[in-house]
PDB file of C-alpha atoms in Angstrom:
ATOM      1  CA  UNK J   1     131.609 110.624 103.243  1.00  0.00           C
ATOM      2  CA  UNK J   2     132.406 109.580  99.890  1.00  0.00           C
ATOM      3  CA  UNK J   3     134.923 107.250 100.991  1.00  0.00           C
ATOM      4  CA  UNK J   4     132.693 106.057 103.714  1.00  0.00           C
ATOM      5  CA  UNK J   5     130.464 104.834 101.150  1.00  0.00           C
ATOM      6  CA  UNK J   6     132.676 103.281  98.725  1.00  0.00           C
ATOM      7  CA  UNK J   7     133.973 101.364 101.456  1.00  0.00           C
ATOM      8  CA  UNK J   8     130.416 100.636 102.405  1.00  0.00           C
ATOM      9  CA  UNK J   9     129.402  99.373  98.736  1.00  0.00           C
ATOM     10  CA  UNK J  10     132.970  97.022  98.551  1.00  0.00           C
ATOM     11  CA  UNK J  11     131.542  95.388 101.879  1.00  0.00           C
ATOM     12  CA  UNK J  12     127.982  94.596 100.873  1.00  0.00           C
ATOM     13  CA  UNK J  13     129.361  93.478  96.920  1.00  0.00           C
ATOM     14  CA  UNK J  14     132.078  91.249  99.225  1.00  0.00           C
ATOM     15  CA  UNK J  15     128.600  90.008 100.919  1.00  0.00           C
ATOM     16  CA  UNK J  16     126.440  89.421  98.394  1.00  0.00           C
ATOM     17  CA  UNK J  17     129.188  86.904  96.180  1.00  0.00           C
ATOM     18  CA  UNK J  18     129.681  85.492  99.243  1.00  0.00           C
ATOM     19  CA  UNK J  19     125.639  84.793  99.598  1.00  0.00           C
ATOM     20  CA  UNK J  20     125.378  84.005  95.878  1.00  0.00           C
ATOM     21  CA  UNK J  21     128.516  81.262  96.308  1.00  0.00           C
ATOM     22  CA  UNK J  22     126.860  79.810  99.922  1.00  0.00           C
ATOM     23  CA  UNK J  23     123.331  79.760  98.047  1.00  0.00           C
ATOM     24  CA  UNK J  24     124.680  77.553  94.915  1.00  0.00           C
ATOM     25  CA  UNK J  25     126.555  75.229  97.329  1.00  0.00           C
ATOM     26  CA  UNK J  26     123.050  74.997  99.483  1.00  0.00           C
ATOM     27  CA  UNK J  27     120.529  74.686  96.526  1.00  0.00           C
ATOM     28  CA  UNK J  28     123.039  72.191  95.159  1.00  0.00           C
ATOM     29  CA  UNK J  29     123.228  70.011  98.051  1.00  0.00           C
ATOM     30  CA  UNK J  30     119.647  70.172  99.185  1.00  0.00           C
ATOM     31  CA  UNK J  31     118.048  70.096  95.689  1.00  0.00           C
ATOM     32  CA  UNK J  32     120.458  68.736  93.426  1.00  0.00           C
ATOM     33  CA  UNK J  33     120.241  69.591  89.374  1.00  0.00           C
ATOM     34  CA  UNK J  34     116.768  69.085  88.297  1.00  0.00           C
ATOM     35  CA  UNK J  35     115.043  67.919  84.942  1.00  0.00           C
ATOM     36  CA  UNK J  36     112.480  69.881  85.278  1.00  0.00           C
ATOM     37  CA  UNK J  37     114.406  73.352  86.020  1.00  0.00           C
ATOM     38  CA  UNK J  38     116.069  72.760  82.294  1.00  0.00           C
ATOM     39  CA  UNK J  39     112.728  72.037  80.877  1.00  0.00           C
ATOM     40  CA  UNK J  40     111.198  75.034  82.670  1.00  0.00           C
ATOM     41  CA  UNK J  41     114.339  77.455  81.870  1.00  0.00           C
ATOM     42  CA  UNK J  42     114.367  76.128  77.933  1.00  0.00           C
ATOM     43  CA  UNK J  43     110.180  77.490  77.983  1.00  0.00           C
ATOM     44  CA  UNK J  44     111.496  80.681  79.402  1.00  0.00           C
ATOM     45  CA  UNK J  45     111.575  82.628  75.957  1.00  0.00           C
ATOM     46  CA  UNK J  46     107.961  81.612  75.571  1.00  0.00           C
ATOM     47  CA  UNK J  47     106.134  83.116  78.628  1.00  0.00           C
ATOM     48  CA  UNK J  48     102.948  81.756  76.942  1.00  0.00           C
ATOM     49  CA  UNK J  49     104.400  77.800  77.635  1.00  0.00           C
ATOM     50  CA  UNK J  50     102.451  76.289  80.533  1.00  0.00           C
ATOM     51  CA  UNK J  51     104.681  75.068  82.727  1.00  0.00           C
ATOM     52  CA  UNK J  52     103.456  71.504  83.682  1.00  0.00           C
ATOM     53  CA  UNK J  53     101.972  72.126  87.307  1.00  0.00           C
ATOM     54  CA  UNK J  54     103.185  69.867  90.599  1.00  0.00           C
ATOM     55  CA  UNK J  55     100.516  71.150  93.480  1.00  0.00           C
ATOM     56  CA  UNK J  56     103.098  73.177  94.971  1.00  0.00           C
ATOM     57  CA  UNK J  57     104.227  75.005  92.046  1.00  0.00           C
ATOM     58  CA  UNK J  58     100.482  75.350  91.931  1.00  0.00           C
ATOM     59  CA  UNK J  59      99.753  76.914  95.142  1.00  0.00           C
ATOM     60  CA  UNK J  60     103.265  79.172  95.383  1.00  0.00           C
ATOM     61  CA  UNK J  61     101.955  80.507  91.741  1.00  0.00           C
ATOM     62  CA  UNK J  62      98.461  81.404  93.193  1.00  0.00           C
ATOM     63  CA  UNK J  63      99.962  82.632  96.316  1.00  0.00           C
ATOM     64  CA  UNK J  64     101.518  84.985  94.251  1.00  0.00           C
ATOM     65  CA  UNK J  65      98.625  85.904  91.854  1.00  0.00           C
ATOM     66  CA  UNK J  66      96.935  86.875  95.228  1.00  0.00           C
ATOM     67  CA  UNK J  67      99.861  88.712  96.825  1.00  0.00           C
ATOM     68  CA  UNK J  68     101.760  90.510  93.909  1.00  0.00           C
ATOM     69  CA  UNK J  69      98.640  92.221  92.725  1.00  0.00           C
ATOM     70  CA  UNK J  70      97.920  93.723  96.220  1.00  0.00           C
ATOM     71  CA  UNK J  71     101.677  94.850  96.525  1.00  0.00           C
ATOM     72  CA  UNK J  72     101.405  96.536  93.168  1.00  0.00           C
ATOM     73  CA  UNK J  73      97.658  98.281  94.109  1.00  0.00           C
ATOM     74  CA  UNK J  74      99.636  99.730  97.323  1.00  0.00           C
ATOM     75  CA  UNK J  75     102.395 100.783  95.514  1.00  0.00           C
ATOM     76  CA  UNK J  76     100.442 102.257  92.710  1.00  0.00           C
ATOM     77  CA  UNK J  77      98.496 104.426  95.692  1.00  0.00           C
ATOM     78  CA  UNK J  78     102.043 105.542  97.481  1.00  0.00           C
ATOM     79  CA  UNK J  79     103.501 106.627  93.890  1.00  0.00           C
ATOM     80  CA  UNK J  80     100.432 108.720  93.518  1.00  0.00           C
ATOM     81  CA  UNK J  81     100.877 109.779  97.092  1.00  0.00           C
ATOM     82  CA  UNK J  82     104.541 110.075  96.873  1.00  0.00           C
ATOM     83  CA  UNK J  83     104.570 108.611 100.144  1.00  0.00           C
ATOM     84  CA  UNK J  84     103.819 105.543 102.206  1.00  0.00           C
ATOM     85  CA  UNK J  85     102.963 103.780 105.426  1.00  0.00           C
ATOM     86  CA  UNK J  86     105.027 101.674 108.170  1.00  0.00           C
ATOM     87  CA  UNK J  87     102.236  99.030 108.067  1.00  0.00           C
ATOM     88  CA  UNK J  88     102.276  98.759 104.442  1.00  0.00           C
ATOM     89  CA  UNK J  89     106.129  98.527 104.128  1.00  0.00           C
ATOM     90  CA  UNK J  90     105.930  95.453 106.788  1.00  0.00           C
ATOM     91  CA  UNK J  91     103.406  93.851 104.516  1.00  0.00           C
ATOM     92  CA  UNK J  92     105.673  94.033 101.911  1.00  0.00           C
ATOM     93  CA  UNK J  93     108.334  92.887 103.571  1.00  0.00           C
ATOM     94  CA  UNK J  94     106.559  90.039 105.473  1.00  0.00           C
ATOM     95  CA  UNK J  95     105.587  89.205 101.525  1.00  0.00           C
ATOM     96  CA  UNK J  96     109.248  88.607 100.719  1.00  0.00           C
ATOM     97  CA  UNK J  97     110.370  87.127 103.816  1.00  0.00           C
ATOM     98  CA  UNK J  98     107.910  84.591 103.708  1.00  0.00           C
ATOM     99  CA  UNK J  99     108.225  83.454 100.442  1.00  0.00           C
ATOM    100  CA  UNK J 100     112.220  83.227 100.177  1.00  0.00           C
ATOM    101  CA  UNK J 101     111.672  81.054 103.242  1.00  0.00           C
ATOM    102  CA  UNK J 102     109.216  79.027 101.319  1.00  0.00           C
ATOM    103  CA  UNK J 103     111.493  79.160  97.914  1.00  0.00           C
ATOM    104  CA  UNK J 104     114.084  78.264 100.214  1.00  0.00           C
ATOM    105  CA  UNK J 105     112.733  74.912 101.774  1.00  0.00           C
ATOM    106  CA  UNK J 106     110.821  73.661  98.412  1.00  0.00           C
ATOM    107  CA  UNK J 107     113.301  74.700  96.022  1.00  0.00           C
ATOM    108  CA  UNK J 108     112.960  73.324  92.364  1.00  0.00           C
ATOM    109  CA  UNK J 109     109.207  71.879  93.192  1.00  0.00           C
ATOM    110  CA  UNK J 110     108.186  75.712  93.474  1.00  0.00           C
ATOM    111  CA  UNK J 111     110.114  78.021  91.154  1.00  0.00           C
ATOM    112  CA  UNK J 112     112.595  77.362  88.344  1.00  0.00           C
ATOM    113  CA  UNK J 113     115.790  78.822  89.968  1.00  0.00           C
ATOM    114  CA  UNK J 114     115.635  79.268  93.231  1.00  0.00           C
ATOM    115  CA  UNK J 115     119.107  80.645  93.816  1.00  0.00           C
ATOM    116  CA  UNK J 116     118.572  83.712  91.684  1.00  0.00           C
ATOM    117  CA  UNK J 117     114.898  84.492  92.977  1.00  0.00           C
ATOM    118  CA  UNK J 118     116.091  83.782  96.483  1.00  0.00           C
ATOM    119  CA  UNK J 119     119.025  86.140  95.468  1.00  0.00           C
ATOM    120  CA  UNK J 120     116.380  88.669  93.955  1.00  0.00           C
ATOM    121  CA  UNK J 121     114.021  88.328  96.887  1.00  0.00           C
ATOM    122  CA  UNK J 122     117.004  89.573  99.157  1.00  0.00           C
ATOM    123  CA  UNK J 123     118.018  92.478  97.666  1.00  0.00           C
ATOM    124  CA  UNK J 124     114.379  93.580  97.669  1.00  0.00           C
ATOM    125  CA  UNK J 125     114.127  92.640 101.326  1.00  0.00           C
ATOM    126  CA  UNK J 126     117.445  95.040 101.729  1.00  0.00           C
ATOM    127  CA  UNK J 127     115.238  97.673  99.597  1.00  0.00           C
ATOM    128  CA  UNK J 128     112.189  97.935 101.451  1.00  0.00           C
ATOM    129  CA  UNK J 129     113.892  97.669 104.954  1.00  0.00           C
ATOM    130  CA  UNK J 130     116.035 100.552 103.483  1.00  0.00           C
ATOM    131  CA  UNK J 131     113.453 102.888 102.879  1.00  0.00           C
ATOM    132  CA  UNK J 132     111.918 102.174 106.271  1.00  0.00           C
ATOM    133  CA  UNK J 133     114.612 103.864 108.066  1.00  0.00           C
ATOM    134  CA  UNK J 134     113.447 107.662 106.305  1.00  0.00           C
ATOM    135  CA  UNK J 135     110.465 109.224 105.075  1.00  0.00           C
ATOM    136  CA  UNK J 136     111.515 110.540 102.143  1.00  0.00           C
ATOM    137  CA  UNK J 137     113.110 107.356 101.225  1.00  0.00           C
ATOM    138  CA  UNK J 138     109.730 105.209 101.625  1.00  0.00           C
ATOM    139  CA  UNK J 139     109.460 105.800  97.703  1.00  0.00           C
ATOM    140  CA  UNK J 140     111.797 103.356  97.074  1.00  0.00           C
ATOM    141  CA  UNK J 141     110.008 100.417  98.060  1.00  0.00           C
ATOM    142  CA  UNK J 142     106.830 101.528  96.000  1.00  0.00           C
ATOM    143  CA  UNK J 143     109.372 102.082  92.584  1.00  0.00           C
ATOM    144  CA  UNK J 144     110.890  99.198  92.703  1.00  0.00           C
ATOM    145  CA  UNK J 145     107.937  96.951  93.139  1.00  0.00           C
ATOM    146  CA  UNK J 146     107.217  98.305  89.361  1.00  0.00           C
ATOM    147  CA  UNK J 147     109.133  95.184  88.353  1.00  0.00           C
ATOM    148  CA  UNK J 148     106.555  92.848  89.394  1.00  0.00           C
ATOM    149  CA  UNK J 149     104.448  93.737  86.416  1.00  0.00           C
ATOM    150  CA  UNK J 150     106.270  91.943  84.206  1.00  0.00           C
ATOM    151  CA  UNK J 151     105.901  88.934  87.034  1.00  0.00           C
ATOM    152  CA  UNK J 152     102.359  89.113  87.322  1.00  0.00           C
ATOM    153  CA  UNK J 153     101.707  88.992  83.335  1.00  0.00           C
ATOM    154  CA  UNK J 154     104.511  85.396  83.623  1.00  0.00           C
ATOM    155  CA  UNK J 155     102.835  83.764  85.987  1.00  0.00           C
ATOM    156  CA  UNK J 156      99.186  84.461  84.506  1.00  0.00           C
ATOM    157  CA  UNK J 157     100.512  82.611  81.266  1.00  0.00           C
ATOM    158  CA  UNK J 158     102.489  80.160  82.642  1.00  0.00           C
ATOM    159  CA  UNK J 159      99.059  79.117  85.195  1.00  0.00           C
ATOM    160  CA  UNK J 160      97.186  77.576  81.684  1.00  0.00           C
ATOM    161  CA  UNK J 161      94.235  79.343  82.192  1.00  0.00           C
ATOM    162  CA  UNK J 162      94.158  82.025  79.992  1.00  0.00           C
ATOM    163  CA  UNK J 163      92.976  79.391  76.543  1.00  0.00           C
ATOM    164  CA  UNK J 164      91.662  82.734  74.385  1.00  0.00           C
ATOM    165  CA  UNK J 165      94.750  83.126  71.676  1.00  0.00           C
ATOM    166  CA  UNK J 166      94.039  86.778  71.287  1.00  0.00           C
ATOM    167  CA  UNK J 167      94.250  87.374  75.315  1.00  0.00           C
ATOM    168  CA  UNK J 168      97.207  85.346  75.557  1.00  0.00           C
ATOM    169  CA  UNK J 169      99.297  86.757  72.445  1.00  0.00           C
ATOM    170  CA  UNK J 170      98.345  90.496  74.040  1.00  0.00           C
ATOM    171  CA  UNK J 171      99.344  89.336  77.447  1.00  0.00           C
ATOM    172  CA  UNK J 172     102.608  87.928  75.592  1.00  0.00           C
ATOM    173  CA  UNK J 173     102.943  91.429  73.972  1.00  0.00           C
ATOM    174  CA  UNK J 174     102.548  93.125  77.316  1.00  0.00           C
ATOM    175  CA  UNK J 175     104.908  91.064  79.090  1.00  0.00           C
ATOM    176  CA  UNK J 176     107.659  91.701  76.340  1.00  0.00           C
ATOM    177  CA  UNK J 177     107.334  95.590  76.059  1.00  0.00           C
ATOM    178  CA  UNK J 178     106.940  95.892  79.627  1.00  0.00           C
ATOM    179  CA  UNK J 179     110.155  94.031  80.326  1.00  0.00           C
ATOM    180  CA  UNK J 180     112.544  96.015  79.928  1.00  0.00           C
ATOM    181  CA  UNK J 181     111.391  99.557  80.814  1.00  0.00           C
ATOM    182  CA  UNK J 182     110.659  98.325  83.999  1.00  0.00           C
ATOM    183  CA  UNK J 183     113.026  95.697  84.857  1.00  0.00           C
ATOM    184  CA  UNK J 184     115.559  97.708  84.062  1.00  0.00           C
ATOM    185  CA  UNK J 185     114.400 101.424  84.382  1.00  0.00           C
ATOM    186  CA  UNK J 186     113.485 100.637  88.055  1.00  0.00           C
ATOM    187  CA  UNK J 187     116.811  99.526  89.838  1.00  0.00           C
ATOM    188  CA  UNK J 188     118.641 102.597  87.515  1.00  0.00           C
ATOM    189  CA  UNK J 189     116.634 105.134  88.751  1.00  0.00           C
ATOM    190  CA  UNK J 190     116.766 103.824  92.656  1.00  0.00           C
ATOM    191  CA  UNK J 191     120.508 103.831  91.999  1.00  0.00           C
ATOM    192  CA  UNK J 192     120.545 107.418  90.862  1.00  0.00           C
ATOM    193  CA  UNK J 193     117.946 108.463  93.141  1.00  0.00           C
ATOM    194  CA  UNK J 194     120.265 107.289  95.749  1.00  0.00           C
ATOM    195  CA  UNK J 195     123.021 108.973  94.400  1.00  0.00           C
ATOM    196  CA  UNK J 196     121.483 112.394  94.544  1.00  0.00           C
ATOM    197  CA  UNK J 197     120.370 111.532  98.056  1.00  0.00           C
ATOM    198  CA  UNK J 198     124.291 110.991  98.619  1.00  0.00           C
ATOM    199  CA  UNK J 199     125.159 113.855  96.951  1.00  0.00           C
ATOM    200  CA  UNK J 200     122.375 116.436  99.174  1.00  0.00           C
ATOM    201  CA  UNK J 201     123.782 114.758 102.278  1.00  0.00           C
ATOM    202  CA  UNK J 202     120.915 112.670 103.369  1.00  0.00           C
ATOM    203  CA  UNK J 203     121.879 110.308 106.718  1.00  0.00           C
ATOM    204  CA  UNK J 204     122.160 107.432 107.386  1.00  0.00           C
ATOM    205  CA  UNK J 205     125.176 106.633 104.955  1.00  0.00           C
ATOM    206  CA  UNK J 206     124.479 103.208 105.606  1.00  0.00           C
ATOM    207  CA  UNK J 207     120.987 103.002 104.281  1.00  0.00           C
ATOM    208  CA  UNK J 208     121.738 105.288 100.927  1.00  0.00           C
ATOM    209  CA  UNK J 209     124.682 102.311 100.752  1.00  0.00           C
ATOM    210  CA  UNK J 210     122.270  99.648 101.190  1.00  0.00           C
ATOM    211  CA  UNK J 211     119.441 100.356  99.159  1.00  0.00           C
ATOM    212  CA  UNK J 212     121.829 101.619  96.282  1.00  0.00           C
ATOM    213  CA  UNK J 213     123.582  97.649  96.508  1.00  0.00           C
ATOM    214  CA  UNK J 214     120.079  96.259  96.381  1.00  0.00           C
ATOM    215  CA  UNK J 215     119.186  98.366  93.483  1.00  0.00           C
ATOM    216  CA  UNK J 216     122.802  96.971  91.709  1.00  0.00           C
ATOM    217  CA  UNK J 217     121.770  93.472  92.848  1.00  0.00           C
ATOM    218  CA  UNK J 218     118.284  93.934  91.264  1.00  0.00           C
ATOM    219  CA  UNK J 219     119.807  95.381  87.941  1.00  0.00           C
ATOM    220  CA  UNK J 220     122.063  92.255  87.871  1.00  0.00           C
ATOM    221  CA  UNK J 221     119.897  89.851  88.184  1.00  0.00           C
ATOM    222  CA  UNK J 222     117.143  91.503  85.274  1.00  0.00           C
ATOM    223  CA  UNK J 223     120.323  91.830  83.079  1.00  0.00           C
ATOM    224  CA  UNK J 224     121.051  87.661  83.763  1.00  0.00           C
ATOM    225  CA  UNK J 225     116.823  87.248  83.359  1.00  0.00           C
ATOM    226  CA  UNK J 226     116.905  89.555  79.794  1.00  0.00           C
ATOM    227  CA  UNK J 227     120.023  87.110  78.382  1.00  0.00           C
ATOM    228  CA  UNK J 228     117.988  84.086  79.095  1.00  0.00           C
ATOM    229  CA  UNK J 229     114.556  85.446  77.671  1.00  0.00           C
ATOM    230  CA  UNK J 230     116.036  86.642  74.874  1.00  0.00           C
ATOM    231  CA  UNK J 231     117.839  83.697  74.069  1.00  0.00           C
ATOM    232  CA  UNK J 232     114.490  81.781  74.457  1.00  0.00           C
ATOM    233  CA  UNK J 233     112.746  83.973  72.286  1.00  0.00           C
ATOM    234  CA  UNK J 234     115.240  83.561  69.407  1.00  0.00           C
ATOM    235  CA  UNK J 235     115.037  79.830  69.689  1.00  0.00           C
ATOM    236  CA  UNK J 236     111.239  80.295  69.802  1.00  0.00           C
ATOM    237  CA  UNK J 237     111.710  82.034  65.964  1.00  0.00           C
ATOM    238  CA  UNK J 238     114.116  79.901  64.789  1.00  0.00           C
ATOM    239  CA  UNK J 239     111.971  76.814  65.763  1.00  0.00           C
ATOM    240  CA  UNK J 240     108.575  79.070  64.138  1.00  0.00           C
ATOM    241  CA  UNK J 241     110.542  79.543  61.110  1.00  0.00           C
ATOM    242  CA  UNK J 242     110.406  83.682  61.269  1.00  0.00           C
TER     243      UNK J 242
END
């Protein structure tokens, strides 16, 4: 069993480079290199920097203003529950299918980097689907959508429409100190819960596998994310003079 999953997680790493390499080739092609993704990605150590607005940007940042804050409410209520519902796992899901689609057609006119969220929005996709296939896995989903705190408190500053100071520089504080507790904490303690799932002899094989790549994946990806906002916010002191 051991070996059956080692052999499983060598697979789905061989998969996801492979992804990651045909993703860079396809943004590239379709997008190109944009301006505006190194202005946006130089403002990313400053979550209080409005990013200057096209209508789509606009409407995929509402979109998710409306939708992230409902996924969190449901998760919130299953974590309290410890458990969950078919219906609400397919609203997730529908959630992150629908808007890598939508990252995936408008590209730089909607989100910064759409490789890595697109990369990001699959291994949550692989999550949630995961913890479909068992009851007592359907915690997973509901953990790991933690993350999007930090998400929710971004896009709030980035909209512009938070003009009190004090609001704003709590908001920035909130964002920091949630950052890495949850971006982080999260996809370590899927990957251990999965291991002692493993370990007890929980079926399918497969699905531990899966959802314990995603959670890697996920880790990954807030470990690239915490480089680049720390960077930022260095270069945001440097240029304050503290």
């Amino acid at each position: 069993e051991r070996n059956a999953l080692l052999r499983t997680l060598r697979v789905l790493t061989v998969l996801v480079e492979r992804l990651w390499c045909w993703l860079d080739r396809t943004c590239r092609r379709c997008w190109g290199s944009s301006a505006e993704s190194l202005e946006v990605s130089m403002a990313l150590g400053d979550p209080s920097v409005a990013i200057q607005p096209t209508i789509w940007r606009t409407l995929h940042n509402r979109f998710n203003l409306v939708i992230l804050p409902t996924i969190l409410i449901l998760a919130a209520r299953d974590l309290l529950r410890w458990e969950s519902d078919y219906y609400t796992q397919l609203f997730v899901l529908l959630y992150f299918v629908i808007d890598t689609a939508w990252i995936g057609l408008m590209g730089y006119r909607v989100v910064k980097d759409p490789q890595s969220i697109m990369v990001h929005h699959l291994a949550a996709i692989v999550l949630v689907a995961g913890s479909m296939l068992k009851e007592s896995w359907r915690p997973f989903w509901s953990t790991g959508a933690l993350i999007e705190v930090s998400t929710i408190l971004l896009l709030t500053l980035r909209s512009g429409r938070v003009s009190n100071k004090h609001l704003s520089s709590m908001i920035h504080m909130a964002f920091l100190v949630s950052w890495f507790p949850l971006r982080w904490g999260v996809p370590l303690y899927i990957m251990y819960s999965c291991w002692s799932s493993f370990r007890a002899g929980e079926e399918p094989i497969f699905g531990i596998a899966a959802i314990f790549a995603a959670a890697c994946v996920l880790l990954h990806m807030q470990v690239k994310w915490s480089a680049k906002l720390m960077t930022g916010q260095i270069r945001t002191m440097v240029s304050h003079g503290l």
